């Protein structure tokens, strides 16, 4: 019998599947229930919160029988915070969940019968991987100044200075910020009234360089007794950049446009592989640099560059992938919509003495078609790394017209990857390899690098899964050319 459940009903059910947002899914009498915080394999007691005809949403009341994949979340706030949707699941199972998610999307949405999956690239230690953190500052019920995180989708702050995804140093920094505020009677910002000074604390840490950045986001132009603030923070080893960010708007957006230097310099430097990047408080930079390096190495492997290729890197951000590719390509062109990111990209190219890369500001779906129609630009390889919504069809259409030998698709959302792969598949591009990468352990997010090759291209070589064999062929071909 289906549809027989109503709000507040208590149900015992076995969780047999996981949804894309990490929610447990189970069935009772053919009726599907989504249970947040339940893990595949659990038998749970759940309370129906919302009942539709064929399915409903329920709240986890009690785990009756633990799944073999269930672990004790190391963070006491895991459930309240909601940032780590998978912390109650063993890391091995998280990786399996993510692999299946990518594979299922490519089959169901992408229409692939078989997916040439490579093993997911996971972390050795799936915590403390984030190089950036933003903590809201406020007061608790007792009036004490606190920092932490917003509970669920609310704007009430739960005190926690030690998020396990961030670096341990964050706690020291936050202690010093709060001590400074208390000593100098500096008010935290209050969203309801729009009054108060300190809104957020932004920290960044260069995993490679050891450089530390602290940026205080304020609802004003200056802070009182700034010297005591910088003096205290400078005691932290690696401190390189202490700045203010001015945000006087009544908005949820964390950062304003203006940066004021308090001490040191306005940026820190960090490396991914052999490439150096300068990062300011406003720059976009990948939050998990170790996995990002692996992701870019995978993109580079798929691009199969010999030094002769012209490569386009679309959605290039601060040029991170472009510079990686430029080490092995003849010429790289990057396209990105945000002008400041392109400024960073150009500076980073100079910093690394890479001269074979050029950047354009604009929408990828406008810049590339225009360059192609007007100037007849060419590409051997096109790399795309779009935001979650994926690529615009105009862009995919131009890619097909340009007919590069290979397309390397770096994706942060496998459902839009699958949609775009389907389009490219209908226009002559075949999926050769797919590699998921876990950049965001404990969360449901997964990155994917996907290689597509042009079925029509003369130089198309069927890739066996053994790269050594492939490189042998390339080397032989090059020897013959000479
Ligand atoms: N490849 C970069 C950034 C990827 S994030 C890296 O690895 O660091 C996606 C980027 O696409 C963002 O920088 C965003 O600003 C940019 N973007 C979003 N829509 C775009 C569009 N229509 N055209 C070009 N860039 C776009």
mmCIF file of C-alpha atoms in Angstrom, residues 123-270:
data_model
loop_
_atom_site.group_PDB
_atom_site.id
_atom_site.type_symbol
_atom_site.label_atom_id
_atom_site.label_comp_id
_atom_site.label_asym_id
_atom_site.label_seq_id
_atom_site.Cartn_x
_atom_site.Cartn_y
_atom_site.Cartn_z
ATOM 1 C CA UNK A 123 42.834 11.984 0.305
ATOM 2 C CA UNK A 124 45.269 10.240 2.625
ATOM 3 C CA UNK A 125 43.808 12.193 5.542
ATOM 4 C CA UNK A 126 40.291 13.404 4.796
ATOM 5 C CA UNK A 127 40.284 16.358 7.253
ATOM 6 C CA UNK A 128 42.122 19.688 7.637
ATOM 7 C CA UNK A 129 42.423 20.103 3.887
ATOM 8 C CA UNK A 130 40.891 23.572 3.412
ATOM 9 C CA UNK A 131 43.288 26.507 3.001
ATOM 10 C CA UNK A 132 40.563 29.112 3.398
ATOM 11 C CA UNK A 133 37.961 29.757 6.100
ATOM 12 C CA UNK A 134 35.435 32.497 6.809
ATOM 13 C CA UNK A 135 34.035 32.789 10.317
ATOM 14 C CA UNK A 136 31.098 35.037 11.207
ATOM 15 C CA UNK A 137 31.483 37.020 14.453
ATOM 16 C CA UNK A 138 28.602 37.726 16.838
ATOM 17 C CA UNK A 139 27.437 37.464 20.423
ATOM 18 C CA UNK A 140 25.872 34.456 22.114
ATOM 19 C CA UNK A 141 22.828 34.580 24.419
ATOM 20 C CA UNK A 142 25.052 35.441 27.382
ATOM 21 C CA UNK A 143 26.502 38.376 25.452
ATOM 22 C CA UNK A 144 29.936 36.834 24.955
ATOM 23 C CA UNK A 145 31.694 37.508 21.639
ATOM 24 C CA UNK A 146 31.852 34.282 19.638
ATOM 25 C CA UNK A 147 32.836 33.011 16.216
ATOM 26 C CA UNK A 148 31.803 29.802 14.566
ATOM 27 C CA UNK A 149 29.442 28.864 11.784
ATOM 28 C CA UNK A 150 25.846 29.437 10.822
ATOM 29 C CA UNK A 151 23.612 26.557 11.912
ATOM 30 C CA UNK A 152 22.001 24.791 8.950
ATOM 31 C CA UNK A 153 20.506 27.416 6.661
ATOM 32 C CA UNK A 154 19.984 29.945 9.458
ATOM 33 C CA UNK A 155 21.968 32.979 10.493
ATOM 34 C CA UNK A 156 22.437 32.125 14.139
ATOM 35 C CA UNK A 157 26.055 31.439 15.024
ATOM 36 C CA UNK A 158 27.094 28.244 16.756
ATOM 37 C CA UNK A 159 30.394 28.645 18.537
ATOM 38 C CA UNK A 160 33.190 26.533 17.048
ATOM 39 C CA UNK A 161 36.670 27.815 16.374
ATOM 40 C CA UNK A 162 38.004 24.453 15.379
ATOM 41 C CA UNK A 163 36.305 23.296 12.171
ATOM 42 C CA UNK A 164 37.975 20.000 11.268
ATOM 43 C CA UNK A 165 38.094 20.811 7.569
ATOM 44 C CA UNK A 166 40.232 23.892 8.236
ATOM 45 C CA UNK A 167 43.790 24.259 9.534
ATOM 46 C CA UNK A 168 44.520 24.084 13.270
ATOM 47 C CA UNK A 169 45.964 27.581 13.110
ATOM 48 C CA UNK A 170 42.462 29.031 12.678
ATOM 49 C CA UNK A 171 41.721 28.560 16.362
ATOM 50 C CA UNK A 172 44.779 30.591 17.420
ATOM 51 C CA UNK A 173 43.885 33.361 15.001
ATOM 52 C CA UNK A 174 40.271 33.513 16.178
ATOM 53 C CA UNK A 175 41.318 33.550 19.861
ATOM 54 C CA UNK A 176 43.492 36.561 19.154
ATOM 55 C CA UNK A 177 40.787 38.379 17.201
ATOM 56 C CA UNK A 178 38.272 37.882 20.024
ATOM 57 C CA UNK A 179 40.775 38.924 22.704
ATOM 58 C CA UNK A 180 41.510 42.105 20.727
ATOM 59 C CA UNK A 181 37.791 42.860 20.353
ATOM 60 C CA UNK A 182 37.125 42.385 24.052
ATOM 61 C CA UNK A 183 40.100 44.486 25.189
ATOM 62 C CA UNK A 184 39.238 47.314 22.837
ATOM 63 C CA UNK A 185 35.442 47.127 23.202
ATOM 64 C CA UNK A 186 34.957 46.466 19.508
ATOM 65 C CA UNK A 187 31.371 45.455 18.693
ATOM 66 C CA UNK A 188 30.574 42.505 16.440
ATOM 67 C CA UNK A 189 28.240 43.332 13.568
ATOM 68 C CA UNK A 190 24.556 42.590 14.114
ATOM 69 C CA UNK A 191 22.716 41.596 10.945
ATOM 70 C CA UNK A 192 19.324 42.523 12.371
ATOM 71 C CA UNK A 193 20.198 46.120 13.243
ATOM 72 C CA UNK A 194 23.019 46.706 10.741
ATOM 73 C CA UNK A 195 25.109 48.057 13.651
ATOM 74 C CA UNK A 196 28.465 46.927 15.020
ATOM 75 C CA UNK A 197 31.860 46.713 13.341
ATOM 76 C CA UNK A 198 33.340 43.224 12.868
ATOM 77 C CA UNK A 199 31.433 40.964 10.466
ATOM 78 C CA UNK A 200 33.710 38.080 9.517
ATOM 79 C CA UNK A 201 37.254 36.809 9.878
ATOM 80 C CA UNK A 202 38.789 35.423 6.699
ATOM 81 C CA UNK A 203 41.898 33.259 6.963
ATOM 82 C CA UNK A 204 44.073 31.739 4.271
ATOM 83 C CA UNK A 205 47.022 29.435 4.670
ATOM 84 C CA UNK A 206 49.588 28.504 2.029
ATOM 85 C CA UNK A 207 50.048 24.758 2.525
ATOM 86 C CA UNK A 208 53.188 24.888 0.437
ATOM 87 C CA UNK A 209 54.642 28.249 1.516
ATOM 88 C CA UNK A 210 53.470 28.292 5.159
ATOM 89 C CA UNK A 211 52.309 31.914 4.661
ATOM 90 C CA UNK A 212 49.303 33.066 6.687
ATOM 91 C CA UNK A 213 46.694 35.703 5.830
ATOM 92 C CA UNK A 214 44.121 37.288 8.130
ATOM 93 C CA UNK A 215 41.499 39.653 6.747
ATOM 94 C CA UNK A 216 38.971 41.281 9.049
ATOM 95 C CA UNK A 217 35.738 42.171 7.278
ATOM 96 C CA UNK A 218 34.275 45.297 8.845
ATOM 97 C CA UNK A 219 31.235 47.516 8.634
ATOM 98 C CA UNK A 220 33.323 50.713 8.738
ATOM 99 C CA UNK A 221 36.574 52.190 7.480
ATOM 100 C CA UNK A 222 38.980 51.432 10.329
ATOM 101 C CA UNK A 223 39.437 49.596 13.598
ATOM 102 C CA UNK A 224 40.467 51.184 16.911
ATOM 103 C CA UNK A 225 43.982 50.522 18.169
ATOM 104 C CA UNK A 226 44.969 48.671 14.999
ATOM 105 C CA UNK A 227 48.567 48.349 16.220
ATOM 106 C CA UNK A 228 47.588 46.120 19.124
ATOM 107 C CA UNK A 229 45.608 43.967 16.677
ATOM 108 C CA UNK A 230 48.510 43.458 14.266
ATOM 109 C CA UNK A 231 51.053 43.065 17.058
ATOM 110 C CA UNK A 232 49.143 40.177 18.555
ATOM 111 C CA UNK A 233 48.561 38.444 15.199
ATOM 112 C CA UNK A 234 52.192 38.845 14.150
ATOM 113 C CA UNK A 235 53.198 36.417 16.879
ATOM 114 C CA UNK A 236 51.713 33.623 14.776
ATOM 115 C CA UNK A 237 54.483 31.947 12.748
ATOM 116 C CA UNK A 238 54.117 32.497 9.008
ATOM 117 C CA UNK A 239 51.977 35.635 9.347
ATOM 118 C CA UNK A 240 52.403 37.484 6.054
ATOM 119 C CA UNK A 241 49.282 39.517 5.379
ATOM 120 C CA UNK A 242 46.922 41.389 7.731
ATOM 121 C CA UNK A 243 44.220 43.424 6.021
ATOM 122 C CA UNK A 244 40.794 44.955 6.439
ATOM 123 C CA UNK A 245 37.979 44.436 3.977
ATOM 124 C CA UNK A 246 35.340 47.152 3.943
ATOM 125 C CA UNK A 247 31.747 45.947 3.632
ATOM 126 C CA UNK A 248 29.110 48.471 4.736
ATOM 127 C CA UNK A 249 26.267 46.928 2.751
ATOM 128 C CA UNK A 250 23.332 45.228 4.451
ATOM 129 C CA UNK A 251 23.804 41.995 2.571
ATOM 130 C CA UNK A 252 24.612 38.308 2.978
ATOM 131 C CA UNK A 253 27.601 38.729 0.689
ATOM 132 C CA UNK A 254 30.635 38.345 2.910
ATOM 133 C CA UNK A 255 33.276 40.486 1.194
ATOM 134 C CA UNK A 256 33.215 44.081 -0.030
ATOM 135 C CA UNK A 257 35.417 45.361 -2.874
ATOM 136 C CA UNK A 258 37.926 47.394 -0.903
ATOM 137 C CA UNK A 259 41.046 46.070 0.848
ATOM 138 C CA UNK A 260 43.150 48.099 3.289
ATOM 139 C CA UNK A 261 46.581 46.907 4.324
ATOM 140 C CA UNK A 262 47.243 46.845 8.072
ATOM 141 C CA UNK A 263 50.548 44.979 8.149
ATOM 142 C CA UNK A 264 52.815 43.029 5.784
ATOM 143 C CA UNK A 265 51.522 42.712 2.242
ATOM 144 C CA UNK A 266 48.051 42.367 0.712
ATOM 145 C CA UNK A 267 48.636 38.856 -0.583
ATOM 146 C CA UNK A 268 50.216 35.511 0.237
ATOM 147 C CA UNK A 269 52.009 33.261 -2.230
ATOM 148 C CA UNK A 270 51.390 29.548 -2.613
#
